[in-house]
XYZ file of C-alpha atoms in Angstrom:
206
model
C 0.000 0.000 0.000
C 3.062 2.268 0.023
C 2.961 2.777 3.798
C 6.224 3.654 5.538
C 7.169 4.126 9.139
C 6.592 7.652 10.495
C 10.227 7.563 11.633
C 11.249 7.934 7.983
C 9.369 11.218 7.623
C 12.482 13.177 8.488
C 14.133 12.090 5.237
C 11.050 12.613 3.082
C 10.633 15.350 0.493
C 8.457 18.157 1.854
C 6.964 20.611 -0.677
C 6.967 24.311 0.146
C 3.961 25.518 2.095
C 3.610 22.340 4.129
C 1.653 23.017 7.334
C 1.610 19.529 8.811
C -0.274 16.282 9.154
C -3.847 16.593 10.440
C -6.559 14.218 11.517
C -9.052 13.285 8.847
C -12.728 13.081 9.800
C -16.012 12.511 8.024
C -16.477 16.271 8.053
C -13.332 17.032 6.115
C -10.856 19.650 7.240
C -11.061 20.914 3.625
C -14.486 21.054 2.012
C -13.688 20.271 -1.631
C -12.519 16.894 -2.876
C -11.117 16.713 -6.393
C -10.936 13.649 -8.605
C -8.383 11.110 -7.399
C -5.095 11.111 -9.279
C -2.643 8.285 -9.893
C 0.106 10.916 -10.187
C -0.875 12.650 -6.956
C 1.704 14.573 -4.944
C 1.790 17.639 -2.746
C 2.985 19.862 -5.576
C 0.404 18.514 -8.016
C -2.434 18.921 -5.521
C -1.328 22.478 -4.713
C -1.386 23.393 -8.391
C -4.845 21.857 -8.867
C -6.275 23.732 -5.880
C -4.530 27.042 -6.603
C -5.744 27.026 -10.224
C -9.283 26.869 -8.820
C -8.521 29.860 -6.525
C -8.439 27.754 -3.339
C -5.815 28.716 -0.802
C -5.358 25.384 0.969
C -4.600 21.954 -0.454
C -4.342 18.540 1.153
C -3.331 15.031 0.095
C -4.900 11.986 1.711
C -4.890 8.207 1.155
C -2.167 8.503 -1.505
C -4.407 9.531 -4.425
C -6.850 12.038 -2.926
C -6.551 15.824 -3.311
C -8.671 18.167 -1.203
C -9.049 21.952 -1.442
C -10.554 24.741 0.620
C -10.630 28.441 1.397
C -10.048 27.832 5.104
C -9.032 25.106 7.525
C -11.341 23.687 10.152
C -9.931 23.658 13.649
C -8.735 20.077 13.656
C -5.749 18.850 15.691
C -2.416 18.005 14.145
C -1.426 14.381 14.188
C 1.047 11.814 12.936
C 0.348 8.964 10.558
C 0.840 10.714 7.203
C 2.926 7.823 5.962
C 1.496 6.804 2.591
C 3.874 7.505 -0.271
C 2.641 9.642 -3.145
C 2.133 7.809 -6.443
C 3.520 10.866 -8.229
C 6.695 10.997 -6.128
C 7.706 8.077 -3.912
C 9.963 10.187 -1.663
C 6.973 12.201 -0.482
C 4.012 11.331 1.718
C 0.421 11.947 0.651
C -1.432 11.690 3.923
C -2.514 8.377 5.355
C -5.525 6.489 6.599
C -7.784 9.230 7.969
C -4.769 11.544 7.890
C -4.243 14.467 5.527
C -1.096 16.419 4.601
C -2.043 20.110 4.463
C -0.421 22.873 2.360
C -0.872 26.632 2.132
C -0.540 27.735 -1.513
C -0.096 31.441 -0.723
C 3.347 32.998 -0.808
C 4.163 33.520 2.873
C 3.916 29.793 3.495
C 7.032 29.454 1.344
C 8.896 31.574 3.932
C 10.422 34.037 1.459
C 11.349 36.633 4.099
C 14.762 36.374 5.718
C 16.500 37.507 8.908
C 13.496 37.177 11.223
C 11.309 39.372 9.032
C 7.545 38.878 9.185
C 5.672 37.993 6.022
C 2.301 39.511 5.193
C 0.122 37.920 2.502
C -1.575 40.575 0.363
C -3.178 38.200 -2.139
C -2.567 34.814 -3.717
C 0.440 36.104 -5.637
C 1.545 39.125 -3.600
C 3.193 39.467 -0.221
C 5.199 41.958 1.817
C 8.208 41.383 4.041
C 8.387 43.591 7.135
C 12.108 43.793 7.886
C 13.725 43.870 11.300
C 16.240 46.583 12.216
C 19.386 46.533 10.117
C 17.878 44.836 7.060
C 16.190 45.979 3.853
C 15.242 44.693 0.393
C 12.264 42.783 -0.963
C 13.108 39.732 1.134
C 14.983 41.590 3.902
C 18.236 39.938 2.863
C 20.254 43.127 2.319
C 22.114 44.572 5.276
C 21.668 48.318 5.721
C 25.046 49.995 5.298
C 25.989 52.886 7.575
C 28.352 54.218 4.896
C 25.553 56.005 3.062
C 24.480 57.968 6.121
C 28.115 58.889 6.900
C 28.650 60.221 3.390
C 25.487 62.296 3.603
C 26.497 63.703 6.983
C 30.023 64.517 5.776
C 28.743 66.207 2.650
C 26.261 68.240 4.634
C 28.921 69.354 7.092
C 31.268 70.300 4.250
C 28.559 72.290 2.548
C 27.824 74.125 5.796
C 31.485 75.119 6.188
C 31.623 76.344 2.599
C 28.514 78.444 3.161
C 30.008 79.935 6.325
C 33.277 80.685 4.513
C 31.436 82.273 1.608
C 29.379 84.350 4.029
C 32.516 85.492 5.872
C 34.199 86.447 2.577
C 31.143 88.438 1.568
C 31.148 90.282 4.875
C 34.877 91.024 4.509
C 34.286 92.533 1.070
C 31.455 94.654 2.412
C 33.673 95.882 5.271
C 36.472 96.737 2.793
C 34.035 98.697 0.630
C 32.811 100.616 3.668
C 36.399 101.421 4.733
C 37.199 102.663 1.235
C 34.141 104.903 1.296
C 35.083 106.350 4.667
C 38.654 106.981 3.500
C 37.329 108.877 0.512
C 35.084 110.971 2.713
C 37.686 111.840 5.391
C 40.845 112.200 3.297
C 39.936 113.290 -0.198
C 37.343 115.875 0.857
C 39.779 118.081 2.926
C 42.421 117.859 0.180
C 39.905 119.187 -2.296
C 39.057 122.112 -0.058
C 42.781 122.975 0.372
C 43.310 123.034 -3.393
C 40.404 125.461 -3.845
C 41.724 127.752 -1.101
C 45.226 127.904 -2.593
C 43.812 128.636 -6.041
C 41.763 131.546 -4.694
C 44.812 132.940 -2.819
C 46.930 132.889 -5.998
C 44.237 134.765 -7.913
C 44.023 137.476 -5.245
C 47.786 137.993 -5.259
C 47.842 138.289 -9.051
C 45.138 140.964 -9.016
C 47.096 143.000 -6.528
C-alpha cells in the first residue's frame, strides 16, 4: 500500500507551504474533494487547488486531493505515511490523515533575517524587515556608509557656506572702509586746493 514508518518522515521530500499532518474526519478539514489522481503529490495537488482559486490543499490516502478556502480547527497528528504515487519520496497523507499545504506565498517563507511575512493576495506578499535589514526579502544589510557620506557632505557644505558668508562680509567691510577713506581724506584735500587757487588769484590781481 506504500505505507512507511513515520520515523522515515524526516528524510522525506516536503513541498513548500507544508503546514503539517492533520486528523481526517467525516467532516473534512477541507471542504472540496477533487478527482483522485494516480500521479498525486503535494505539488500537483497544490497546483490543482490554486488554479481553482483555493488557498489550501491537502493530500490523503495517496491519491486524494482536497481543497478549501479555510481550515477547520482540527488537531495536528502523525500517521501521514502513505507515499505519493507521483513521487515516492513524499508522503500523501494516510488512513484518515491528511497532509495540508498553504498555496499562498508567505507559506514558502520568502522573508529572511526574522522578518515577518504579510500575505496581500494569492500572488503578492510583503516582508516587514527587522532593524538593520532591507530589500524585498529583507536579505540586504543596511550599510551605515551612506548615512556617513550624507552627513560629511552636509557638514562640508555648511562650512563652505560659512566661509562664503565670511568672505562676503569682509568685502562689504572693505568697501565701507574705502568709502570712509574717501570721505575723510579726499574731501579736505579738495578744499585745500580750492583755497590755494583763490589765494593765488588774489595775489595776481594785486
